[in-house]
XYZ file of C-alpha atoms in Angstrom:
167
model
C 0.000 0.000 0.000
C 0.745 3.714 -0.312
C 2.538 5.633 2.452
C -0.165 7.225 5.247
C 0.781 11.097 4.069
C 0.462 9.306 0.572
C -2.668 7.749 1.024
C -4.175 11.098 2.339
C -2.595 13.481 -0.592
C -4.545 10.493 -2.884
C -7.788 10.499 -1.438
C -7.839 14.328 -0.514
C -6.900 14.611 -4.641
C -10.432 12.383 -5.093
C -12.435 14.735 -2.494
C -10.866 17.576 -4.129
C -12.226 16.671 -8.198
C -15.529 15.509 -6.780
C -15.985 18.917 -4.609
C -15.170 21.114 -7.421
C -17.194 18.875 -10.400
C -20.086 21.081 -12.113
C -22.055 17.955 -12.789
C -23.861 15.640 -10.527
C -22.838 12.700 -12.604
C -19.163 14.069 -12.235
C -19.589 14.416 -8.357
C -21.368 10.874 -8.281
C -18.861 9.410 -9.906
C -16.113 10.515 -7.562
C -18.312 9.864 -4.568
C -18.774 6.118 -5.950
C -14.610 6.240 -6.684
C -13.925 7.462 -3.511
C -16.641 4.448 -1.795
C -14.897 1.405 -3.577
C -11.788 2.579 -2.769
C -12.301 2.119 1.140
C -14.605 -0.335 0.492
C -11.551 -2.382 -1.206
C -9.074 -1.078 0.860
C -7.301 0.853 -1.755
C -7.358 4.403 0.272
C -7.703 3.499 3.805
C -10.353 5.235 6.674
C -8.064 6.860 8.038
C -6.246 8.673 5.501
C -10.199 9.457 3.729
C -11.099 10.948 7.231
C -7.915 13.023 7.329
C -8.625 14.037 3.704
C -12.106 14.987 4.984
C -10.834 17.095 7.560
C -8.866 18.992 5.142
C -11.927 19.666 2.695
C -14.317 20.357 6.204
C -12.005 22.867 7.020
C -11.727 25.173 4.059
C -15.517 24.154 2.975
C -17.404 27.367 4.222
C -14.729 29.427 1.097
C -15.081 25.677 -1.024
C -18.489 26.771 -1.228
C -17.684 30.270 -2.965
C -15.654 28.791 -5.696
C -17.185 25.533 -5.723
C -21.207 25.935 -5.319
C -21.586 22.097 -5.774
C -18.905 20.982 -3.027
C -21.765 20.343 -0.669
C -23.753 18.011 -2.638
C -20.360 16.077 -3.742
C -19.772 15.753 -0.010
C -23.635 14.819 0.582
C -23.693 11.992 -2.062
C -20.407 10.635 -0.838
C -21.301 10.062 2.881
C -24.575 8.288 1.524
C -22.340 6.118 -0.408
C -19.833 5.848 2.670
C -23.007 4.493 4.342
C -24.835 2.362 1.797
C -21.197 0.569 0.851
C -21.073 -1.307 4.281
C -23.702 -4.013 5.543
C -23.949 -2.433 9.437
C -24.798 1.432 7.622
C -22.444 2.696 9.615
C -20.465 6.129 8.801
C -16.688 4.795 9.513
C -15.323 6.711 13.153
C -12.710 8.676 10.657
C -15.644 9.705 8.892
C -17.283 11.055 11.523
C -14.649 12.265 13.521
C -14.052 14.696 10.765
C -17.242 15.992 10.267
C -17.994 16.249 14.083
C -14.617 18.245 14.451
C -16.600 20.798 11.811
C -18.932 20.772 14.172
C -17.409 21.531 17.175
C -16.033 24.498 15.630
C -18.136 27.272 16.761
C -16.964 30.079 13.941
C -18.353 29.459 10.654
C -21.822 27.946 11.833
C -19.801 24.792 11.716
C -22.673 22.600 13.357
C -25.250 23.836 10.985
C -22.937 23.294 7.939
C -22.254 19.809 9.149
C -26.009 19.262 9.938
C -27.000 20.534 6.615
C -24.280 17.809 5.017
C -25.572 14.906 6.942
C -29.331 15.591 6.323
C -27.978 15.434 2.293
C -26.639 11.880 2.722
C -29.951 10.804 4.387
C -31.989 12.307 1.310
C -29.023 10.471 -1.082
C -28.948 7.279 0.548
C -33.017 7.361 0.597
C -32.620 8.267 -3.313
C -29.816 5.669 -3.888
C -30.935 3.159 -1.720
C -34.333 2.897 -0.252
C -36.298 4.266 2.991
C -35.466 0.844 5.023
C -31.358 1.645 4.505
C -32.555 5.211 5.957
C -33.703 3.732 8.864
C -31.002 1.438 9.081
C -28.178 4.385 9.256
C -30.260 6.184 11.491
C -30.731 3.373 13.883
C -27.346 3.912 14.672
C -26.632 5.512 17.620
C -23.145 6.884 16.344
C -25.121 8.168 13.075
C -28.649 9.415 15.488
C -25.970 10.737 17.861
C -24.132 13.085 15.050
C -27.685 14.369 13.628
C -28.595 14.834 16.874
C -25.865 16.988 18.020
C -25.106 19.030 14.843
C -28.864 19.337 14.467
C -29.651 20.412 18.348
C -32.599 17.362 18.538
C -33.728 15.504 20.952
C -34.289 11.869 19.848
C -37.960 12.999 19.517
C -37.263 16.293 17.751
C -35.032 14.635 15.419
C -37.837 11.753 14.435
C -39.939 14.717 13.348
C -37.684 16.646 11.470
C -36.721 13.971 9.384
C -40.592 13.408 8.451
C -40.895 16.853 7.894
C -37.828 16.762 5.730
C -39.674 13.271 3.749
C -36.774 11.440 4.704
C -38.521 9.180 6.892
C -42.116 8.228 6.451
């Protein structure tokens, strides 16, 4: 395998052509790129979830340059989440995007909230309602919409009806 620094320059170079692709086919490709590459163990978790942190980081001006970055980023953690039986988000995963969060400037926890409530509405498109539930049933997963959304367990159930995620 590639060198760790290696392995995150490679995957951040994936996160990097998905975030700035102008067409969702473009961006789904990468995201599905990016999703058999863990999957096979090509680019490992932790050097994606470093690479994650990177994009996270810079996303807010991402966003200025790149418009689409956010739905890129959307579609791939609904792949990260459909390409493994439990539905789990890998802890890399979401140790980067709960990082985001816990940075207060930027609105970090509503950017990060926004991104995860994407990937449910991806995986539900990409998948099916059942995976939804799946993913959500976990408590790492309920725990990070939770937070980044401010919901109770309760609250949260209801947004993501309101939201026709769940049904």
């Amino acid at each position: 395998g590639l060198r760790p620094a290696e392995d995150v320059a490679h995957a951040g170079s994936l996160l990097e052509a998905g975030a700035h692709s102008s067409t969702e086919k473009s961006q789904s490709a990468c995201a599905e790129a990016v999703s058999v590459l863990v999957t096979a163990e090509a680019i490992s978790w932790a050097a994606l979830g470093a690479a994650m942190g990177q994009l996270l980081e810079k996303l807010t001006d991402l966003l200025l340059d790149a418009p689409m970055a956010s739905q890129f980023l959307e579609q791939l953690l609904a792949r990260l989440l459909l390409c493994n039986e439990e539905r789990r988000l890998h802890p890399a995963v979401l140790k980067a995007l709960l990082a985001q969060a816990d940075e207060s400037r930027d609105g970090g926890g509503d950017l990060v909230w926004a991104l995860l409530l994407g990937a449910m509405r991806w995986a539900k498109e990409l998948g099916n309602v059942e995976l939804v539930q799946q993913a959500i049933g976990r408590p790492e997963v309920s725990a990070a919409l939770r937070k980044t959304g401010r919901y109770t367990r309760r609250g949260l159930a209801r947004t993501l009806k309101r939201e026709g995620i769940l049904p």
